[in-house]
Amino acid sequence: MAAYLGREGYCLEMELREGKQHCQKDTPAFLQRNLVRARSLTDESYRELQQALLEKLSELGHRAV
């Protein structure tokens, strides 16, 4: 799983998971960790960052199907 920041695509975290692990396992912790990181690096509000990350993860999930 990957977390990117902004339109430029700065990588916040890249997490490789075992093939037997369900894709959504530990996703809330992953999001929380990266929202804290993103918030410390930018002036954008927490809700805007949360929405942007959730949209990106949703897009990535749909592409993987």
PDB file of N, CA, C, O and CB in Angstrom:
ATOM      1  N   MET A   1       0.856  -1.155   0.000  1.00  0.00           N
ATOM      2  CA  MET A   1       0.000   0.000   0.000  1.00  0.00           C
ATOM      3  C   MET A   1       0.909   1.227   0.000  1.00  0.00           C
ATOM      4  O   MET A   1       1.988   1.218   0.591  1.00  0.00           O
ATOM      5  CB  MET A   1      -0.977  -0.007   1.223  1.00  0.00           C
ATOM      6  N   ALA A   2       0.459   2.264  -0.663  1.00  0.00           N
ATOM      7  CA  ALA A   2       1.257   3.482  -0.775  1.00  0.00           C
ATOM      8  C   ALA A   2       0.438   4.692  -0.358  1.00  0.00           C
ATOM      9  O   ALA A   2      -0.773   4.750  -0.569  1.00  0.00           O
ATOM     10  CB  ALA A   2       1.778   3.659  -2.209  1.00  0.00           C
ATOM     11  N   ALA A   3       1.127   5.654   0.236  1.00  0.00           N
ATOM     12  CA  ALA A   3       0.492   6.924   0.597  1.00  0.00           C
ATOM     13  C   ALA A   3       1.319   8.041  -0.018  1.00  0.00           C
ATOM     14  O   ALA A   3       2.517   8.160   0.236  1.00  0.00           O
ATOM     15  CB  ALA A   3       0.374   7.095   2.160  1.00  0.00           C
ATOM     16  N   TYR A   4       0.661   8.856  -0.827  1.00  0.00           N
ATOM     17  CA  TYR A   4       1.320   9.969  -1.499  1.00  0.00           C
ATOM     18  C   TYR A   4       0.707  11.280  -1.046  1.00  0.00           C
ATOM     19  O   TYR A   4      -0.463  11.335  -0.666  1.00  0.00           O
ATOM     20  CB  TYR A   4       1.217   9.827  -3.027  1.00  0.00           C
ATOM     21  N   LEU A   5       1.503  12.331  -1.088  1.00  0.00           N
ATOM     22  CA  LEU A   5       1.050  13.644  -0.652  1.00  0.00           C
ATOM     23  C   LEU A   5       1.051  14.609  -1.822  1.00  0.00           C
ATOM     24  O   LEU A   5       2.064  14.779  -2.500  1.00  0.00           O
ATOM     25  CB  LEU A   5       1.933  14.176   0.484  1.00  0.00           C
ATOM     26  N   GLY A   6      -0.084  15.235  -2.051  1.00  0.00           N
ATOM     27  CA  GLY A   6      -0.168  16.308  -3.029  1.00  0.00           C
ATOM     28  C   GLY A   6      -0.165  15.864  -4.469  1.00  0.00           C
ATOM     29  O   GLY A   6      -0.010  14.684  -4.782  1.00  0.00           O
ATOM     30  N   ARG A   7      -0.337  16.826  -5.323  1.00  0.00           N
ATOM     31  CA  ARG A   7      -0.364  16.559  -6.766  1.00  0.00           C
ATOM     32  C   ARG A   7       1.001  16.147  -7.295  1.00  0.00           C
ATOM     33  O   ARG A   7       1.103  15.482  -8.325  1.00  0.00           O
ATOM     34  CB  ARG A   7      -0.854  17.786  -7.518  1.00  0.00           C
ATOM     35  N   GLU A   8       2.048  16.548  -6.584  1.00  0.00           N
ATOM     36  CA  GLU A   8       3.397  16.196  -7.014  1.00  0.00           C
ATOM     37  C   GLU A   8       3.701  14.731  -6.758  1.00  0.00           C
ATOM     38  O   GLU A   8       4.593  14.163  -7.388  1.00  0.00           O
ATOM     39  CB  GLU A   8       4.419  17.065  -6.306  1.00  0.00           C
ATOM     40  N   GLY A   9       2.966  14.110  -5.836  1.00  0.00           N
ATOM     41  CA  GLY A   9       3.127  12.689  -5.574  1.00  0.00           C
ATOM     42  C   GLY A   9       4.250  12.333  -4.626  1.00  0.00           C
ATOM     43  O   GLY A   9       4.866  11.278  -4.772  1.00  0.00           O
ATOM     44  N   TYR A  10       4.534  13.195  -3.648  1.00  0.00           N
ATOM     45  CA  TYR A  10       5.561  12.871  -2.660  1.00  0.00           C
ATOM     46  C   TYR A  10       5.131  11.648  -1.862  1.00  0.00           C
ATOM     47  O   TYR A  10       4.014  11.602  -1.345  1.00  0.00           O
ATOM     48  CB  TYR A  10       5.824  14.075  -1.716  1.00  0.00           C
ATOM     49  N   CYS A  11       6.004  10.668  -1.761  1.00  0.00           N
ATOM     50  CA  CYS A  11       5.671   9.426  -1.069  1.00  0.00           C
ATOM     51  C   CYS A  11       5.832   9.598   0.438  1.00  0.00           C
ATOM     52  O   CYS A  11       6.907   9.960   0.917  1.00  0.00           O
ATOM     53  CB  CYS A  11       6.556   8.270  -1.574  1.00  0.00           C
ATOM     54  N   LEU A  12       4.762   9.340   1.181  1.00  0.00           N
ATOM     55  CA  LEU A  12       4.819   9.379   2.639  1.00  0.00           C
ATOM     56  C   LEU A  12       5.219   8.025   3.202  1.00  0.00           C
ATOM     57  O   LEU A  12       6.004   7.940   4.147  1.00  0.00           O
ATOM     58  CB  LEU A  12       3.472   9.812   3.216  1.00  0.00           C
ATOM     59  N   GLU A  13       4.676   6.976   2.619  1.00  0.00           N
ATOM     60  CA  GLU A  13       4.978   5.629   3.106  1.00  0.00           C
ATOM     61  C   GLU A  13       4.637   4.611   2.027  1.00  0.00           C
ATOM     62  O   GLU A  13       3.675   4.773   1.275  1.00  0.00           O
ATOM     63  CB  GLU A  13       4.198   5.320   4.413  1.00  0.00           C
ATOM     64  N   MET A  14       5.442   3.568   1.970  1.00  0.00           N
ATOM     65  CA  MET A  14       5.204   2.452   1.072  1.00  0.00           C
ATOM     66  C   MET A  14       5.209   1.199   1.943  1.00  0.00           C
ATOM     67  O   MET A  14       6.180   0.937   2.653  1.00  0.00           O
ATOM     68  CB  MET A  14       6.288   2.378  -0.085  1.00  0.00           C
ATOM     69  N   GLU A  15       4.137   0.434   1.890  1.00  0.00           N
ATOM     70  CA  GLU A  15       4.016  -0.740   2.751  1.00  0.00           C
ATOM     71  C   GLU A  15       3.752  -1.972   1.894  1.00  0.00           C
ATOM     72  O   GLU A  15       2.733  -2.058   1.210  1.00  0.00           O
ATOM     73  CB  GLU A  15       2.884  -0.548   3.798  1.00  0.00           C
ATOM     74  N   LEU A  16       4.668  -2.909   1.938  1.00  0.00           N
ATOM     75  CA  LEU A  16       4.491  -4.166   1.216  1.00  0.00           C
ATOM     76  C   LEU A  16       3.835  -5.168   2.152  1.00  0.00           C
ATOM     77  O   LEU A  16       4.212  -5.274   3.319  1.00  0.00           O
ATOM     78  CB  LEU A  16       5.853  -4.711   0.678  1.00  0.00           C
ATOM     79  N   ARG A  17       2.873  -5.889   1.651  1.00  0.00           N
ATOM     80  CA  ARG A  17       2.128  -6.839   2.474  1.00  0.00           C
ATOM     81  C   ARG A  17       2.220  -8.240   1.885  1.00  0.00           C
ATOM     82  O   ARG A  17       2.394  -8.425   0.681  1.00  0.00           O
ATOM     83  CB  ARG A  17       0.657  -6.410   2.601  1.00  0.00           C
ATOM     84  N   GLU A  18       2.097  -9.213   2.771  1.00  0.00           N
ATOM     85  CA  GLU A  18       2.114 -10.603   2.329  1.00  0.00           C
ATOM     86  C   GLU A  18       0.912 -10.876   1.425  1.00  0.00           C
ATOM     87  O   GLU A  18      -0.145 -10.265   1.581  1.00  0.00           O
ATOM     88  CB  GLU A  18       2.112 -11.564   3.542  1.00  0.00           C
ATOM     89  N   GLY A  19       1.082 -11.779   0.500  1.00  0.00           N
ATOM     90  CA  GLY A  19      -0.003 -12.114  -0.410  1.00  0.00           C
ATOM     91  C   GLY A  19      -1.211 -12.721   0.275  1.00  0.00           C
ATOM     92  O   GLY A  19      -2.325 -12.639  -0.241  1.00  0.00           O
ATOM     93  N   LYS A  20      -1.000 -13.329   1.434  1.00  0.00           N
ATOM     94  CA  LYS A  20      -2.119 -13.953   2.145  1.00  0.00           C
ATOM     95  C   LYS A  20      -2.881 -12.969   3.031  1.00  0.00           C
ATOM     96  O   LYS A  20      -3.942 -13.307   3.555  1.00  0.00           O
ATOM     97  CB  LYS A  20      -1.613 -15.103   2.989  1.00  0.00           C
ATOM     98  N   GLN A  21      -2.356 -11.765   3.203  1.00  0.00           N
ATOM     99  CA  GLN A  21      -3.006 -10.764   4.055  1.00  0.00           C
ATOM    100  C   GLN A  21      -4.108 -10.047   3.283  1.00  0.00           C
ATOM    101  O   GLN A  21      -3.913  -9.652   2.134  1.00  0.00           O
ATOM    102  CB  GLN A  21      -1.973  -9.743   4.585  1.00  0.00           C
ATOM    103  N   HIS A  22      -5.265  -9.881   3.920  1.00  0.00           N
ATOM    104  CA  HIS A  22      -6.375  -9.157   3.287  1.00  0.00           C
ATOM    105  C   HIS A  22      -5.955  -7.711   3.055  1.00  0.00           C
ATOM    106  O   HIS A  22      -5.310  -7.105   3.911  1.00  0.00           O
ATOM    107  CB  HIS A  22      -7.667  -9.223   4.166  1.00  0.00           C
ATOM    108  N   CYS A  23      -6.313  -7.164   1.918  1.00  0.00           N
ATOM    109  CA  CYS A  23      -5.848  -5.834   1.522  1.00  0.00           C
ATOM    110  C   CYS A  23      -6.280  -4.724   2.472  1.00  0.00           C
ATOM    111  O   CYS A  23      -5.617  -3.689   2.536  1.00  0.00           O
ATOM    112  CB  CYS A  23      -6.343  -5.520   0.147  1.00  0.00           C
ATOM    113  N   GLN A  24      -7.372  -4.907   3.213  1.00  0.00           N
ATOM    114  CA  GLN A  24      -7.841  -3.847   4.097  1.00  0.00           C
ATOM    115  C   GLN A  24      -7.383  -4.025   5.543  1.00  0.00           C
ATOM    116  O   GLN A  24      -7.699  -3.196   6.396  1.00  0.00           O
ATOM    117  CB  GLN A  24      -9.341  -3.780   4.051  1.00  0.00           C
ATOM    118  N   LYS A  25      -6.644  -5.093   5.826  1.00  0.00           N
ATOM    119  CA  LYS A  25      -6.168  -5.318   7.186  1.00  0.00           C
ATOM    120  C   LYS A  25      -5.213  -4.189   7.587  1.00  0.00           C
ATOM    121  O   LYS A  25      -4.297  -3.848   6.839  1.00  0.00           O
ATOM    122  CB  LYS A  25      -5.467  -6.701   7.303  1.00  0.00           C
ATOM    123  N   ASP A  26      -5.430  -3.628   8.746  1.00  0.00           N
ATOM    124  CA  ASP A  26      -4.600  -2.549   9.310  1.00  0.00           C
ATOM    125  C   ASP A  26      -4.649  -1.251   8.504  1.00  0.00           C
ATOM    126  O   ASP A  26      -3.819  -0.368   8.721  1.00  0.00           O
ATOM    127  CB  ASP A  26      -3.167  -3.011   9.408  1.00  0.00           C
ATOM    128  N   THR A  27      -5.595  -1.114   7.585  1.00  0.00           N
ATOM    129  CA  THR A  27      -5.703   0.116   6.807  1.00  0.00           C
ATOM    130  C   THR A  27      -6.005   1.338   7.668  1.00  0.00           C
ATOM    131  O   THR A  27      -5.418   2.391   7.421  1.00  0.00           O
ATOM    132  CB  THR A  27      -6.772  -0.036   5.758  1.00  0.00           C
ATOM    133  N   PRO A  28      -6.893   1.259   8.671  1.00  0.00           N
ATOM    134  CA  PRO A  28      -7.120   2.452   9.511  1.00  0.00           C
ATOM    135  C   PRO A  28      -5.845   2.957  10.192  1.00  0.00           C
ATOM    136  O   PRO A  28      -5.621   4.165  10.265  1.00  0.00           O
ATOM    137  CB  PRO A  28      -8.165   2.143  10.573  1.00  0.00           C
ATOM    138  N   ALA A  29      -5.020   2.053  10.684  1.00  0.00           N
ATOM    139  CA  ALA A  29      -3.756   2.453  11.320  1.00  0.00           C
ATOM    140  C   ALA A  29      -2.817   3.080  10.295  1.00  0.00           C
ATOM    141  O   ALA A  29      -2.139   4.064  10.589  1.00  0.00           O
ATOM    142  CB  ALA A  29      -3.075   1.238  11.992  1.00  0.00           C
ATOM    143  N   PHE A  30      -2.779   2.509   9.094  1.00  0.00           N
ATOM    144  CA  PHE A  30      -1.955   3.051   8.015  1.00  0.00           C
ATOM    145  C   PHE A  30      -2.389   4.475   7.682  1.00  0.00           C
ATOM    146  O   PHE A  30      -1.555   5.370   7.544  1.00  0.00           O
ATOM    147  CB  PHE A  30      -2.042   2.156   6.760  1.00  0.00           C
ATOM    148  N   LEU A  31      -3.700   4.677   7.555  1.00  0.00           N
ATOM    149  CA  LEU A  31      -4.221   6.009   7.244  1.00  0.00           C
ATOM    150  C   LEU A  31      -3.918   7.001   8.360  1.00  0.00           C
ATOM    151  O   LEU A  31      -3.482   8.122   8.098  1.00  0.00           O
ATOM    152  CB  LEU A  31      -5.728   5.945   6.999  1.00  0.00           C
ATOM    153  N   GLN A  32      -4.146   6.592   9.594  1.00  0.00           N
ATOM    154  CA  GLN A  32      -3.909   7.493  10.721  1.00  0.00           C
ATOM    155  C   GLN A  32      -2.443   7.918  10.781  1.00  0.00           C
ATOM    156  O   GLN A  32      -2.139   9.096  10.965  1.00  0.00           O
ATOM    157  CB  GLN A  32      -4.318   6.820  12.039  1.00  0.00           C
ATOM    158  N   ARG A  33      -1.553   6.968  10.626  1.00  0.00           N
ATOM    159  CA  ARG A  33      -0.111   7.248  10.638  1.00  0.00           C
ATOM    160  C   ARG A  33       0.252   8.266   9.557  1.00  0.00           C
ATOM    161  O   ARG A  33       1.015   9.200   9.803  1.00  0.00           O
ATOM    162  CB  ARG A  33       0.696   5.945  10.432  1.00  0.00           C
ATOM    163  N   ASN A  34      -0.293   8.080   8.384  1.00  0.00           N
ATOM    164  CA  ASN A  34       0.059   8.952   7.270  1.00  0.00           C
ATOM    165  C   ASN A  34      -0.642  10.296   7.315  1.00  0.00           C
ATOM    166  O   ASN A  34      -0.113  11.285   6.806  1.00  0.00           O
ATOM    167  CB  ASN A  34      -0.259   8.275   5.981  1.00  0.00           C
ATOM    168  N   LEU A  35      -1.819  10.351   7.915  1.00  0.00           N
ATOM    169  CA  LEU A  35      -2.473  11.646   8.104  1.00  0.00           C
ATOM    170  C   LEU A  35      -1.664  12.516   9.063  1.00  0.00           C
ATOM    171  O   LEU A  35      -1.538  13.724   8.857  1.00  0.00           O
ATOM    172  CB  LEU A  35      -3.909  11.456   8.635  1.00  0.00           C
ATOM    173  N   VAL A  36      -1.120  11.903  10.103  1.00  0.00           N
ATOM    174  CA  VAL A  36      -0.269  12.650  11.041  1.00  0.00           C
ATOM    175  C   VAL A  36       0.978  13.155  10.321  1.00  0.00           C
ATOM    176  O   VAL A  36       1.372  14.309  10.492  1.00  0.00           O
ATOM    177  CB  VAL A  36       0.130  11.762  12.254  1.00  0.00           C
ATOM    178  N   ARG A  37       1.595  12.297   9.522  1.00  0.00           N
ATOM    179  CA  ARG A  37       2.787  12.709   8.758  1.00  0.00           C
ATOM    180  C   ARG A  37       2.462  13.841   7.795  1.00  0.00           C
ATOM    181  O   ARG A  37       3.178  14.840   7.726  1.00  0.00           O
ATOM    182  CB  ARG A  37       3.366  11.517   7.980  1.00  0.00           C
ATOM    183  N   ALA A  38       1.382  13.672   7.060  1.00  0.00           N
ATOM    184  CA  ALA A  38       1.003  14.679   6.069  1.00  0.00           C
ATOM    185  C   ALA A  38       0.691  16.010   6.735  1.00  0.00           C
ATOM    186  O   ALA A  38       1.065  17.075   6.244  1.00  0.00           O
ATOM    187  CB  ALA A  38      -0.203  14.205   5.256  1.00  0.00           C
ATOM    188  N   ARG A  39       0.007  15.926   7.848  1.00  0.00           N
ATOM    189  CA  ARG A  39      -0.357  17.154   8.566  1.00  0.00           C
ATOM    190  C   ARG A  39       0.883  17.902   9.044  1.00  0.00           C
ATOM    191  O   ARG A  39       0.905  19.133   9.053  1.00  0.00           O
ATOM    192  CB  ARG A  39      -1.262  16.828   9.761  1.00  0.00           C
ATOM    193  N   SER A  40       1.910  17.159   9.439  1.00  0.00           N
ATOM    194  CA  SER A  40       3.135  17.807   9.912  1.00  0.00           C
ATOM    195  C   SER A  40       3.928  18.450   8.770  1.00  0.00           C
ATOM    196  O   SER A  40       4.796  19.289   9.011  1.00  0.00           O
ATOM    197  CB  SER A  40       4.011  16.794  10.640  1.00  0.00           C
ATOM    198  N   LEU A  41       3.632  18.059   7.536  1.00  0.00           N
ATOM    199  CA  LEU A  41       4.380  18.564   6.382  1.00  0.00           C
ATOM    200  C   LEU A  41       3.655  19.641   5.583  1.00  0.00           C
ATOM    201  O   LEU A  41       4.234  20.227   4.668  1.00  0.00           O
ATOM    202  CB  LEU A  41       4.706  17.432   5.475  1.00  0.00           C
ATOM    203  N   THR A  42       2.405  19.906   5.917  1.00  0.00           N
ATOM    204  CA  THR A  42       1.615  20.818   5.096  1.00  0.00           C
ATOM    205  C   THR A  42       0.705  21.703   5.938  1.00  0.00           C
ATOM    206  O   THR A  42       0.465  21.426   7.114  1.00  0.00           O
ATOM    207  CB  THR A  42       0.787  20.034   4.097  1.00  0.00           C
ATOM    208  N   ASP A  43       0.208  22.755   5.332  1.00  0.00           N
ATOM    209  CA  ASP A  43      -0.706  23.671   6.000  1.00  0.00           C
ATOM    210  C   ASP A  43      -2.170  23.327   5.745  1.00  0.00           C
ATOM    211  O   ASP A  43      -3.063  23.974   6.292  1.00  0.00           O
ATOM    212  CB  ASP A  43      -0.432  25.084   5.554  1.00  0.00           C
ATOM    213  N   GLU A  44      -2.425  22.313   4.917  1.00  0.00           N
ATOM    214  CA  GLU A  44      -3.806  21.949   4.614  1.00  0.00           C
ATOM    215  C   GLU A  44      -4.501  21.424   5.863  1.00  0.00           C
ATOM    216  O   GLU A  44      -3.857  20.886   6.764  1.00  0.00           O
ATOM    217  CB  GLU A  44      -3.857  20.898   3.490  1.00  0.00           C
ATOM    218  N   SER A  45      -5.795  21.581   5.910  1.00  0.00           N
ATOM    219  CA  SER A  45      -6.551  21.113   7.072  1.00  0.00           C
ATOM    220  C   SER A  45      -6.590  19.584   7.117  1.00  0.00           C
ATOM    221  O   SER A  45      -6.427  18.906   6.102  1.00  0.00           O
ATOM    222  CB  SER A  45      -7.982  21.681   7.047  1.00  0.00           C
ATOM    223  N   TYR A  46      -6.807  19.077   8.302  1.00  0.00           N
ATOM    224  CA  TYR A  46      -6.857  17.633   8.537  1.00  0.00           C
ATOM    225  C   TYR A  46      -7.937  16.965   7.699  1.00  0.00           C
ATOM    226  O   TYR A  46      -7.692  15.907   7.119  1.00  0.00           O
ATOM    227  CB  TYR A  46      -7.099  17.347  10.012  1.00  0.00           C
ATOM    228  N   ARG A  47      -9.111  17.551   7.622  1.00  0.00           N
ATOM    229  CA  ARG A  47     -10.207  16.950   6.857  1.00  0.00           C
ATOM    230  C   ARG A  47      -9.897  16.892   5.360  1.00  0.00           C
ATOM    231  O   ARG A  47     -10.232  15.909   4.698  1.00  0.00           O
ATOM    232  CB  ARG A  47     -11.496  17.733   7.086  1.00  0.00           C
ATOM    233  N   GLU A  48      -9.269  17.925   4.826  1.00  0.00           N
ATOM    234  CA  GLU A  48      -8.909  17.925   3.404  1.00  0.00           C
ATOM    235  C   GLU A  48      -7.898  16.821   3.120  1.00  0.00           C
ATOM    236  O   GLU A  48      -8.008  16.122   2.112  1.00  0.00           O
ATOM    237  CB  GLU A  48      -8.336  19.299   2.981  1.00  0.00           C
ATOM    238  N   LEU A  49      -6.922  16.661   3.994  1.00  0.00           N
ATOM    239  CA  LEU A  49      -5.927  15.609   3.818  1.00  0.00           C
ATOM    240  C   LEU A  49      -6.561  14.228   3.914  1.00  0.00           C
ATOM    241  O   LEU A  49      -6.271  13.342   3.110  1.00  0.00           O
ATOM    242  CB  LEU A  49      -4.817  15.749   4.856  1.00  0.00           C
ATOM    243  N   GLN A  50      -7.422  14.057   4.898  1.00  0.00           N
ATOM    244  CA  GLN A  50      -8.087  12.780   5.074  1.00  0.00           C
ATOM    245  C   GLN A  50      -8.892  12.422   3.826  1.00  0.00           C
ATOM    246  O   GLN A  50      -8.827  11.288   3.351  1.00  0.00           O
ATOM    247  CB  GLN A  50      -8.994  12.814   6.309  1.00  0.00           C
ATOM    248  N   GLN A  51      -9.633  13.360   3.306  1.00  0.00           N
ATOM    249  CA  GLN A  51     -10.444  13.116   2.118  1.00  0.00           C
ATOM    250  C   GLN A  51      -9.568  12.788   0.912  1.00  0.00           C
ATOM    251  O   GLN A  51      -9.878  11.870   0.153  1.00  0.00           O
ATOM    252  CB  GLN A  51     -11.322  14.332   1.815  1.00  0.00           C
ATOM    253  N   ALA A  52      -8.485  13.525   0.731  1.00  0.00           N
ATOM    254  CA  ALA A  52      -7.593  13.287  -0.405  1.00  0.00           C
ATOM    255  C   ALA A  52      -6.963  11.903  -0.328  1.00  0.00           C
ATOM    256  O   ALA A  52      -6.890  11.202  -1.338  1.00  0.00           O
ATOM    257  CB  ALA A  52      -6.500  14.357  -0.459  1.00  0.00           C
ATOM    258  N   LEU A  53      -6.508  11.501   0.855  1.00  0.00           N
ATOM    259  CA  LEU A  53      -5.898  10.181   0.998  1.00  0.00           C
ATOM    260  C   LEU A  53      -6.917   9.067   0.793  1.00  0.00           C
ATOM    261  O   LEU A  53      -6.621   8.064   0.144  1.00  0.00           O
ATOM    262  CB  LEU A  53      -5.250  10.046   2.371  1.00  0.00           C
ATOM    263  N   LEU A  54      -8.100   9.235   1.336  1.00  0.00           N
ATOM    264  CA  LEU A  54      -9.129   8.217   1.153  1.00  0.00           C
ATOM    265  C   LEU A  54      -9.526   8.076  -0.311  1.00  0.00           C
ATOM    266  O   LEU A  54      -9.747   6.963  -0.789  1.00  0.00           O
ATOM    267  CB  LEU A  54     -10.354   8.550   1.993  1.00  0.00           C
ATOM    268  N   GLU A  55      -9.618   9.188  -1.023  1.00  0.00           N
ATOM    269  CA  GLU A  55      -9.939   9.135  -2.453  1.00  0.00           C
ATOM    270  C   GLU A  55      -8.844   8.412  -3.225  1.00  0.00           C
ATOM    271  O   GLU A  55      -9.130   7.590  -4.096  1.00  0.00           O
ATOM    272  CB  GLU A  55     -10.135  10.553  -3.017  1.00  0.00           C
ATOM    273  N   LYS A  56      -7.596   8.715  -2.907  1.00  0.00           N
ATOM    274  CA  LYS A  56      -6.473   8.083  -3.601  1.00  0.00           C
ATOM    275  C   LYS A  56      -6.457   6.582  -3.335  1.00  0.00           C
ATOM    276  O   LYS A  56      -6.281   5.788  -4.259  1.00  0.00           O
ATOM    277  CB  LYS A  56      -5.140   8.716  -3.163  1.00  0.00           C
ATOM    278  N   LEU A  57      -6.639   6.192  -2.073  1.00  0.00           N
ATOM    279  CA  LEU A  57      -6.655   4.773  -1.748  1.00  0.00           C
ATOM    280  C   LEU A  57      -7.825   4.068  -2.418  1.00  0.00           C
ATOM    281  O   LEU A  57      -7.696   2.923  -2.851  1.00  0.00           O
ATOM    282  CB  LEU A  57      -6.719   4.576  -0.240  1.00  0.00           C
ATOM    283  N   SER A  58      -8.951   4.734  -2.503  1.00  0.00           N
ATOM    284  CA  SER A  58     -10.108   4.163  -3.174  1.00  0.00           C
ATOM    285  C   SER A  58      -9.813   3.944  -4.656  1.00  0.00           C
ATOM    286  O   SER A  58     -10.156   2.900  -5.211  1.00  0.00           O
ATOM    287  CB  SER A  58     -11.332   5.071  -2.999  1.00  0.00           C
ATOM    288  N   GLU A  59      -9.179   4.920  -5.294  1.00  0.00           N
ATOM    289  CA  GLU A  59      -8.809   4.795  -6.709  1.00  0.00           C
ATOM    290  C   GLU A  59      -7.860   3.626  -6.909  1.00  0.00           C
ATOM    291  O   GLU A  59      -8.026   2.838  -7.840  1.00  0.00           O
ATOM    292  CB  GLU A  59      -8.162   6.096  -7.222  1.00  0.00           C
ATOM    293  N   LEU A  60      -6.864   3.509  -6.035  1.00  0.00           N
ATOM    294  CA  LEU A  60      -5.888   2.429  -6.155  1.00  0.00           C
ATOM    295  C   LEU A  60      -6.557   1.074  -5.968  1.00  0.00           C
ATOM    296  O   LEU A  60      -6.223   0.114  -6.662  1.00  0.00           O
ATOM    297  CB  LEU A  60      -4.760   2.607  -5.132  1.00  0.00           C
ATOM    298  N   GLY A  61      -7.499   0.995  -5.034  1.00  0.00           N
ATOM    299  CA  GLY A  61      -8.213  -0.257  -4.795  1.00  0.00           C
ATOM    300  C   GLY A  61      -9.046  -0.678  -5.985  1.00  0.00           C
ATOM    301  O   GLY A  61      -9.108  -1.865  -6.306  1.00  0.00           O
ATOM    302  N   HIS A  62      -9.687   0.268  -6.642  1.00  0.00           N
ATOM    303  CA  HIS A  62     -10.511  -0.055  -7.809  1.00  0.00           C
ATOM    304  C   HIS A  62      -9.652  -0.480  -8.993  1.00  0.00           C
ATOM    305  O   HIS A  62     -10.067  -1.325  -9.787  1.00  0.00           O
ATOM    306  CB  HIS A  62     -11.379   1.144  -8.197  1.00  0.00           C
ATOM    307  N   ARG A  63      -8.465   0.093  -9.120  1.00  0.00           N
ATOM    308  CA  ARG A  63      -7.579  -0.279 -10.227  1.00  0.00           C
ATOM    309  C   ARG A  63      -7.037  -1.690 -10.059  1.00  0.00           C
ATOM    310  O   ARG A  63      -6.746  -2.369 -11.044  1.00  0.00           O
ATOM    311  CB  ARG A  63      -6.424   0.709 -10.335  1.00  0.00           C
ATOM    312  N   ALA A  64      -6.899  -2.137  -8.799  1.00  0.00           N
ATOM    313  CA  ALA A  64      -6.311  -3.451  -8.538  1.00  0.00           C
ATOM    314  C   ALA A  64      -7.276  -4.592  -8.839  1.00  0.00           C
ATOM    315  O   ALA A  64      -6.857  -5.744  -8.957  1.00  0.00           O
ATOM    316  CB  ALA A  64      -5.860  -3.536  -7.096  1.00  0.00           C
ATOM    317  N   VAL A  65      -8.545  -4.285  -8.964  1.00  0.00           N
ATOM    318  CA  VAL A  65      -9.557  -5.334  -9.165  1.00  0.00           C
ATOM    319  C   VAL A  65      -9.548  -5.834 -10.577  1.00  0.00           C
ATOM    320  O   VAL A  65     -10.333  -6.717 -10.924  1.00  0.00           O
ATOM    321  CB  VAL A  65     -10.940  -4.826  -8.818  1.00  0.00           C
TER     322      VAL A  65
END
